[in-house]
mmCIF file of C-alpha atoms in Angstrom:
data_model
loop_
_atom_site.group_PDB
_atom_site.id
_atom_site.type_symbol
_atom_site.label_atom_id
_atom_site.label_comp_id
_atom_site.label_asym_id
_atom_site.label_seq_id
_atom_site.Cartn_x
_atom_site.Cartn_y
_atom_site.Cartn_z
ATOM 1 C CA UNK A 384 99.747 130.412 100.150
ATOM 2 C CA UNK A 385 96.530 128.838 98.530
ATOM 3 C CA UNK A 386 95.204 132.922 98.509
ATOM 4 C CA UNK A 387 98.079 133.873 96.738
ATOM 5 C CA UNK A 388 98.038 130.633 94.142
ATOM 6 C CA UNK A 389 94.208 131.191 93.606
ATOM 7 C CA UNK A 390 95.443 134.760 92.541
ATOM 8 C CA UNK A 391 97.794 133.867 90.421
ATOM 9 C CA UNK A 392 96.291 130.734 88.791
ATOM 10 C CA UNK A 393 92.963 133.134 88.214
ATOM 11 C CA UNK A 394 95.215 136.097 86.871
ATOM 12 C CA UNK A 395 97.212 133.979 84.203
ATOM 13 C CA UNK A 396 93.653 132.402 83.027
ATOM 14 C CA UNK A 397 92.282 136.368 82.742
ATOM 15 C CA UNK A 398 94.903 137.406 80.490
ATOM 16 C CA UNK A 399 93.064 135.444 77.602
ATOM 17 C CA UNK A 400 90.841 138.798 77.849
ATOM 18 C CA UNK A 401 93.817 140.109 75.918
ATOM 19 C CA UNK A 402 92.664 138.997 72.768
ATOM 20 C CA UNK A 403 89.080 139.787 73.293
ATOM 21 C CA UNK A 404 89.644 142.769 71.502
ATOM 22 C CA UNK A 405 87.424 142.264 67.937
ATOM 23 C CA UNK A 406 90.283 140.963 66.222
ATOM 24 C CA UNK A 407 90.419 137.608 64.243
ATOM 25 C CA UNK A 408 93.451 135.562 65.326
ATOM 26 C CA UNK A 409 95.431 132.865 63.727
ATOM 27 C CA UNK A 410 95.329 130.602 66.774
ATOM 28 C CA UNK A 411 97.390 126.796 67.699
ATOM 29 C CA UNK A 412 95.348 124.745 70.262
ATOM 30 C CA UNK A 413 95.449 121.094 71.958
ATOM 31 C CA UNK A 414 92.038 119.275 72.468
ATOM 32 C CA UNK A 415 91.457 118.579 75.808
ATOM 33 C CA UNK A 416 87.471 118.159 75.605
ATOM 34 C CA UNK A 417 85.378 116.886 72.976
ATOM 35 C CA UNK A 418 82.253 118.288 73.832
ATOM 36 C CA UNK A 419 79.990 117.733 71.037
ATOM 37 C CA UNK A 420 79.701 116.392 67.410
ATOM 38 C CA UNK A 421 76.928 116.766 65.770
ATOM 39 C CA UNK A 422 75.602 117.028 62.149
ATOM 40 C CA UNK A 423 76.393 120.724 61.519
ATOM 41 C CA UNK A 424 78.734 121.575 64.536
ATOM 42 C CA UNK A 425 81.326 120.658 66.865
ATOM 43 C CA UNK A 426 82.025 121.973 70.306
ATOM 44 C CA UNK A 427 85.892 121.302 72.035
ATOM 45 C CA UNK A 428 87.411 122.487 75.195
ATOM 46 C CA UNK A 429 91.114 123.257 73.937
ATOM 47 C CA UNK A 430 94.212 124.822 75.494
ATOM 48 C CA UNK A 431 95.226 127.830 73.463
ATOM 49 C CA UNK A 432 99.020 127.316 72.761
ATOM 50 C CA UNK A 433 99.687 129.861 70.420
ATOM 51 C CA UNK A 434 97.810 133.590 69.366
ATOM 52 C CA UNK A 435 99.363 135.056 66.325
ATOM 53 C CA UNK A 436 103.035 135.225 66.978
ATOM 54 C CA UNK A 437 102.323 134.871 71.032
ATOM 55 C CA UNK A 438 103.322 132.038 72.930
ATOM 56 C CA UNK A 439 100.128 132.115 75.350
ATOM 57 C CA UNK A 440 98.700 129.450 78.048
ATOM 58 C CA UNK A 441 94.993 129.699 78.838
ATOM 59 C CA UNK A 442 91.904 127.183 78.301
ATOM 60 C CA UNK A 443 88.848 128.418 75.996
ATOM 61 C CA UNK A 444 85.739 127.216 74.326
ATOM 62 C CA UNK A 445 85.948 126.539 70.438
ATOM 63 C CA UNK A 446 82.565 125.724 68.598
ATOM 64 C CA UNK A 447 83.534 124.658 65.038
ATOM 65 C CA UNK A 448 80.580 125.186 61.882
ATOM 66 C CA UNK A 449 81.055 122.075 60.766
ATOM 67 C CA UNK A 450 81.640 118.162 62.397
ATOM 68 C CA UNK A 451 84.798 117.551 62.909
ATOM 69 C CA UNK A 452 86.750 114.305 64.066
ATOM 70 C CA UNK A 453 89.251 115.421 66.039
ATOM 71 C CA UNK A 454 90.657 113.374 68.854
ATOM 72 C CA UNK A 455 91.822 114.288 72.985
ATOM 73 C CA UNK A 456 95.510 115.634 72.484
ATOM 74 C CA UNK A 457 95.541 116.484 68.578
ATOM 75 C CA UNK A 458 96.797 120.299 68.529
ATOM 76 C CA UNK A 459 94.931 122.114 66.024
ATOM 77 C CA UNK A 460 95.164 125.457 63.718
ATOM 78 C CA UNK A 461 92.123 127.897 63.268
ATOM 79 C CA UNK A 462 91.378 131.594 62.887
ATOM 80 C CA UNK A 463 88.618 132.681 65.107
ATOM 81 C CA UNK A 464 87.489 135.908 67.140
ATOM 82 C CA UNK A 465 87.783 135.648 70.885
ATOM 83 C CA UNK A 466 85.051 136.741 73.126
ATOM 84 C CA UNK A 467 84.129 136.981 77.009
ATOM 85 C CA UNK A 468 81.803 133.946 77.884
ATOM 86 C CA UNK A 469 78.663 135.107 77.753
ATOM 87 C CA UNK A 470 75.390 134.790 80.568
ATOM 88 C CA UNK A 471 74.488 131.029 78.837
ATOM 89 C CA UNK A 472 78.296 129.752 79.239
ATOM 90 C CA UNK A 473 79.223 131.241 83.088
ATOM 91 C CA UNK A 474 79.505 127.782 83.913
ATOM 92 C CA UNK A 475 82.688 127.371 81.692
ATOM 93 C CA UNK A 476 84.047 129.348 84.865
ATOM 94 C CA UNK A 477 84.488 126.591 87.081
ATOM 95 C CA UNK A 478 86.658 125.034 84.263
ATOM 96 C CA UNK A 479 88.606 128.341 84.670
ATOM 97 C CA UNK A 480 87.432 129.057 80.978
ATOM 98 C CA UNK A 481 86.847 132.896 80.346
ATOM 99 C CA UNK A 482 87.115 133.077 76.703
ATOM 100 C CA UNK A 483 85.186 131.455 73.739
ATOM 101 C CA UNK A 484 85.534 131.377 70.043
ATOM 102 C CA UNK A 485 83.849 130.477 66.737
ATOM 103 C CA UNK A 486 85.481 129.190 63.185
ATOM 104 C CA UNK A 487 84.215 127.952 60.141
ATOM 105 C CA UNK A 488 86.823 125.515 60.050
ATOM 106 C CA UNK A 489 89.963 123.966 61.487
ATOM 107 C CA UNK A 490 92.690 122.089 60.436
ATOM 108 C CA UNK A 491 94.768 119.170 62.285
ATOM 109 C CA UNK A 492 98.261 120.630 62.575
ATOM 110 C CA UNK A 493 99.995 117.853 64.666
ATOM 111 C CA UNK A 494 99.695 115.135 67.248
ATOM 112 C CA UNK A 495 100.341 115.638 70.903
ATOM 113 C CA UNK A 496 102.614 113.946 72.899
ATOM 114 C CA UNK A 497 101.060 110.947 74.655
ATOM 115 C CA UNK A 498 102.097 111.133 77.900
ATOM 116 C CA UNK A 499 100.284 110.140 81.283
ATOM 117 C CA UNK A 500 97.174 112.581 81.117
ATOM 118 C CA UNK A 501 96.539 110.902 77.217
ATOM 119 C CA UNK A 502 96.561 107.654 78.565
ATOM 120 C CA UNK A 503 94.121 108.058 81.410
ATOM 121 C CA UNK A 504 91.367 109.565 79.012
ATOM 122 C CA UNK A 505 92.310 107.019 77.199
ATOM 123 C CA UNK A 506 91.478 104.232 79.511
ATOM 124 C CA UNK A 507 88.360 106.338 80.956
ATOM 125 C CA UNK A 508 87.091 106.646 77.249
ATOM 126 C CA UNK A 509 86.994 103.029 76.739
ATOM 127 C CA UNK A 510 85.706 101.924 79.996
ATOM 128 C CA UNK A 511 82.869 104.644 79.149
ATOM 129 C CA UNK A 512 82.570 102.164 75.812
ATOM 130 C CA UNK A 513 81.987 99.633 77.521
ATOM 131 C CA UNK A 514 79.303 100.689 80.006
ATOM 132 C CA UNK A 515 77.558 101.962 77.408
ATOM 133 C CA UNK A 516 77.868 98.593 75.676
ATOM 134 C CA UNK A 517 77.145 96.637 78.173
ATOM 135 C CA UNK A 518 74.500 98.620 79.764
ATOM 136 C CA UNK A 519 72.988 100.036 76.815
ATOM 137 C CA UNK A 520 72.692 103.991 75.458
ATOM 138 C CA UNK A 521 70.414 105.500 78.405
ATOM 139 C CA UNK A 522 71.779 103.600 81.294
ATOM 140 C CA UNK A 523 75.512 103.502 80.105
ATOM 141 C CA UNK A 524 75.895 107.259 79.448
ATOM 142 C CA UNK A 525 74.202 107.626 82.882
ATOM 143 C CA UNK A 526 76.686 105.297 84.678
ATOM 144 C CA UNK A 527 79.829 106.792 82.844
ATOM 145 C CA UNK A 528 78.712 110.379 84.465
ATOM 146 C CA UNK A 529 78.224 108.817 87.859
ATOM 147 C CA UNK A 530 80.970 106.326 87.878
ATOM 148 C CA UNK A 531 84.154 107.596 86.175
ATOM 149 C CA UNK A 532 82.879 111.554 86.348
ATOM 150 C CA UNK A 533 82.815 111.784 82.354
ATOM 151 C CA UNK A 534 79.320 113.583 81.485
ATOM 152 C CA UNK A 535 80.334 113.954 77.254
ATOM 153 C CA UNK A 536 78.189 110.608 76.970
ATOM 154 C CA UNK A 537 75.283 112.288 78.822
ATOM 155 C CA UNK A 538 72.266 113.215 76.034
ATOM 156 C CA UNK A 539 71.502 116.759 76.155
ATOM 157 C CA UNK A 540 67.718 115.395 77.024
ATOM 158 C CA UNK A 541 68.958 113.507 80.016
ATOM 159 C CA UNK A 542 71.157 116.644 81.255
ATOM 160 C CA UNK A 543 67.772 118.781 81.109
ATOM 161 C CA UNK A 544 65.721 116.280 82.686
ATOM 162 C CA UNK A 545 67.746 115.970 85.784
ATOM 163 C CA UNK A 546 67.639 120.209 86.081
ATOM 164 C CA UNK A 547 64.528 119.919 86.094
ATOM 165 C CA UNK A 548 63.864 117.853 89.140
ATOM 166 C CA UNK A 549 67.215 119.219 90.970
ATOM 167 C CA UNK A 550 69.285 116.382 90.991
ATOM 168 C CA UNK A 551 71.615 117.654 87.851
ATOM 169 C CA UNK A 552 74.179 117.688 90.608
ATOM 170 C CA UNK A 553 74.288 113.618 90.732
ATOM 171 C CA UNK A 554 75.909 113.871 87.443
ATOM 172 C CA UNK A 555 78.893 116.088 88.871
ATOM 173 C CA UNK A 556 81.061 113.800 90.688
ATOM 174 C CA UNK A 557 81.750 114.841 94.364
ATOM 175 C CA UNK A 558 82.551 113.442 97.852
ATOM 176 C CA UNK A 559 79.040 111.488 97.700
ATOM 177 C CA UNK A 560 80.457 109.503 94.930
ATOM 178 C CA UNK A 561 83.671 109.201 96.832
ATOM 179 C CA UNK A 562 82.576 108.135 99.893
ATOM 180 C CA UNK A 563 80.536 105.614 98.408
ATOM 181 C CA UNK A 564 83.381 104.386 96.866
ATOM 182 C CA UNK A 565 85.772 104.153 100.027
ATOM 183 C CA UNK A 566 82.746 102.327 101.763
ATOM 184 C CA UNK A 567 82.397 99.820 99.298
ATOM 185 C CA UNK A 568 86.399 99.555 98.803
ATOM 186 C CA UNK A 569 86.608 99.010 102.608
ATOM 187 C CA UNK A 570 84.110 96.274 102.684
ATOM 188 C CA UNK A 571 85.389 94.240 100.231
ATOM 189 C CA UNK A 572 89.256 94.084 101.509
ATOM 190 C CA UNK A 573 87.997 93.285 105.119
ATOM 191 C CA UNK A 574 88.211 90.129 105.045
ATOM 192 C CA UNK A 575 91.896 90.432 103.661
ATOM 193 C CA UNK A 576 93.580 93.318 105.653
ATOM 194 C CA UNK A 577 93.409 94.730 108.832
ATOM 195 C CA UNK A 578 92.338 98.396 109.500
ATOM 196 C CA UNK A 579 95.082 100.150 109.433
ATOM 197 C CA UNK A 580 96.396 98.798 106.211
ATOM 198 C CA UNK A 581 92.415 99.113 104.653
ATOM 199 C CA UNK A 582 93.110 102.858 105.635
ATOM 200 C CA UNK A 583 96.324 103.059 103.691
ATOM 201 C CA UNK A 584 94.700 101.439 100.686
ATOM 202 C CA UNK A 585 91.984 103.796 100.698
ATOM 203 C CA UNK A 586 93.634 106.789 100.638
ATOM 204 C CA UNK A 587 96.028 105.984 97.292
ATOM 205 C CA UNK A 588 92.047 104.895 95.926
ATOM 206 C CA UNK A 589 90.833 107.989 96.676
ATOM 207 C CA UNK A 590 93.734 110.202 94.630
ATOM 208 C CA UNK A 591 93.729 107.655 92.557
ATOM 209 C CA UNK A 592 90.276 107.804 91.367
ATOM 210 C CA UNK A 593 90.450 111.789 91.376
ATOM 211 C CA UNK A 594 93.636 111.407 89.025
ATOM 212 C CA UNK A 595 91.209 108.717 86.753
ATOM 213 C CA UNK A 596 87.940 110.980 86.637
ATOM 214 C CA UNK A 597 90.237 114.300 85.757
ATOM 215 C CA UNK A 598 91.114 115.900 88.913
ATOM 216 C CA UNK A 599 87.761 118.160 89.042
ATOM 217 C CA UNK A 600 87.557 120.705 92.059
ATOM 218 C CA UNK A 601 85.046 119.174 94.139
ATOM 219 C CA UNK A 602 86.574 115.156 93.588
ATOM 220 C CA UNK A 603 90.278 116.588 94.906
ATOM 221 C CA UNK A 604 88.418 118.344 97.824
ATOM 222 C CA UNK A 605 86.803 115.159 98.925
ATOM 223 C CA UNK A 606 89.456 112.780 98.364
ATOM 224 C CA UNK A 607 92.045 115.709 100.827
ATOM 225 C CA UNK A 608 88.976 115.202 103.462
ATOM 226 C CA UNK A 609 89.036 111.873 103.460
ATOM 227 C CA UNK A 610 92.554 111.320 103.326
ATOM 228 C CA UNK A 611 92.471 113.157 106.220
ATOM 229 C CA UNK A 612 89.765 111.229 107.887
ATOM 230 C CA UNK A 613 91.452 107.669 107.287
ATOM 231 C CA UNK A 614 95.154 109.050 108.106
ATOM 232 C CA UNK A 615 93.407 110.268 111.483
ATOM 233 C CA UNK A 616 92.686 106.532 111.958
ATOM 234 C CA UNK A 617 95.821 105.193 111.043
ATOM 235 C CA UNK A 618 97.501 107.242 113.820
ATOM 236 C CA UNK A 619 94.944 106.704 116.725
ATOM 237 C CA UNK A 620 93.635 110.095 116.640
ATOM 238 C CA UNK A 621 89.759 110.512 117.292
ATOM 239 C CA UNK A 622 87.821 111.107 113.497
#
């Protein structure tokens, strides 16, 4: 089953190579990254609703010429030229993103829905706020990437330090940062609940907190491990 899915899921992305043909495209997306704004450019991660007169579904990279100050959710319109990701973006991959595009502009063409997914960025953006706040730049944008797995506060500078030395990975939240957080979850309701009921609160953390930091690959892997590992518990069976 998870064979065939993988398949599947992986085939649908793909079929953004459809449009990879040369052509420029009149093109309807919804924000669901804000990458970068800077003085001259803007980088998003949208989900391409609409090529042309096609009704399509597939994620892609979008690097506007200009700053821009669009928001998570706002569905935009653009004309741009599709193209394969190239040997400097492979690692827009593991975000099951195959395609990129470039436009000199792009215009807001209406708001999205806000439904649960706009509401938790919402309330990850502002808690990112205020670490950075009350932490300052450096140490803020540091904690948001460790802490609630959001890495758009992280300075380029920082980012290439941390390659350097081989410990970019500690940005990337995974079952480290999980299991860090069941152990300190754990400690603190000892006092209040017995085992078995600790083990029952720590598994609805666990999928809770991969729901909060944005369901990543390697945060829903952990959290099924450990789910596993505390349910194992609950019903007397050796860990």
């Amino acid at each position: 089953s998870s064979v065939m899915h993988a398949c599947f899921y992986t085939r649908a992305s793909e079929s953004a190579f459809d449009y990879t043909n040369g052509s420029a495209f009149e093109v309807n997306g919804k924000i669901t990254e804000v990458s970068h704004r800077g003085t001259y450019s803007s980088s998003y991660i949208i989900d391409v609703i609409q090529v042309g007169s096609d009704d399509v579904d597939f994620s892609a990279s979008l690097e506007i010429e200009k700053i821009t100050f669009f928001e998570y959710g706002d569905i935009i319109s653009f004309t741009a030229i599709f193209e394969k990701t190239d040997d400097e973006t492979l690692y827009l991959r593991g975000k099951n993103i195959f395609v990129s595009a470039a436009t000199d502009d792009a215009v807001f063409y209406q708001k999205s829905e806000k439904d649960l997914k706009y509401y938790i960025h919402t309330a990850n953006e502002y808690m990112c706020d205020r670490m950075v706040d009350m932490l300052g730049k450096n140490a803020g944008e540091f904690c948001s990437a460790l802490i609630l797995g959001n890495r758009t506060y992280v300075s380029s500078g920082m980012r290439l330090d941390f390659a350097r030395i081989g410990i970019s990975h500690l940005l990337a939240l995974s079952g480290l940062h999980l299991s860090i957080l069941a152990q300190t979850i754990d400690f603190i309701l000892r006092g209040f609940l017995k085992k078995k009921y600790r083990n029952i609160v720590l598994i609805i953390s666990c999928f809770a907190f991969a729901v909060f930091t944005g369901l990543s690959a390697s945060v829903i892997r952990a959290s099924i491990m450990l789910a596993v590992f505390f349910a194992a518990d609950i019903i007397g069976e050796e860990n």
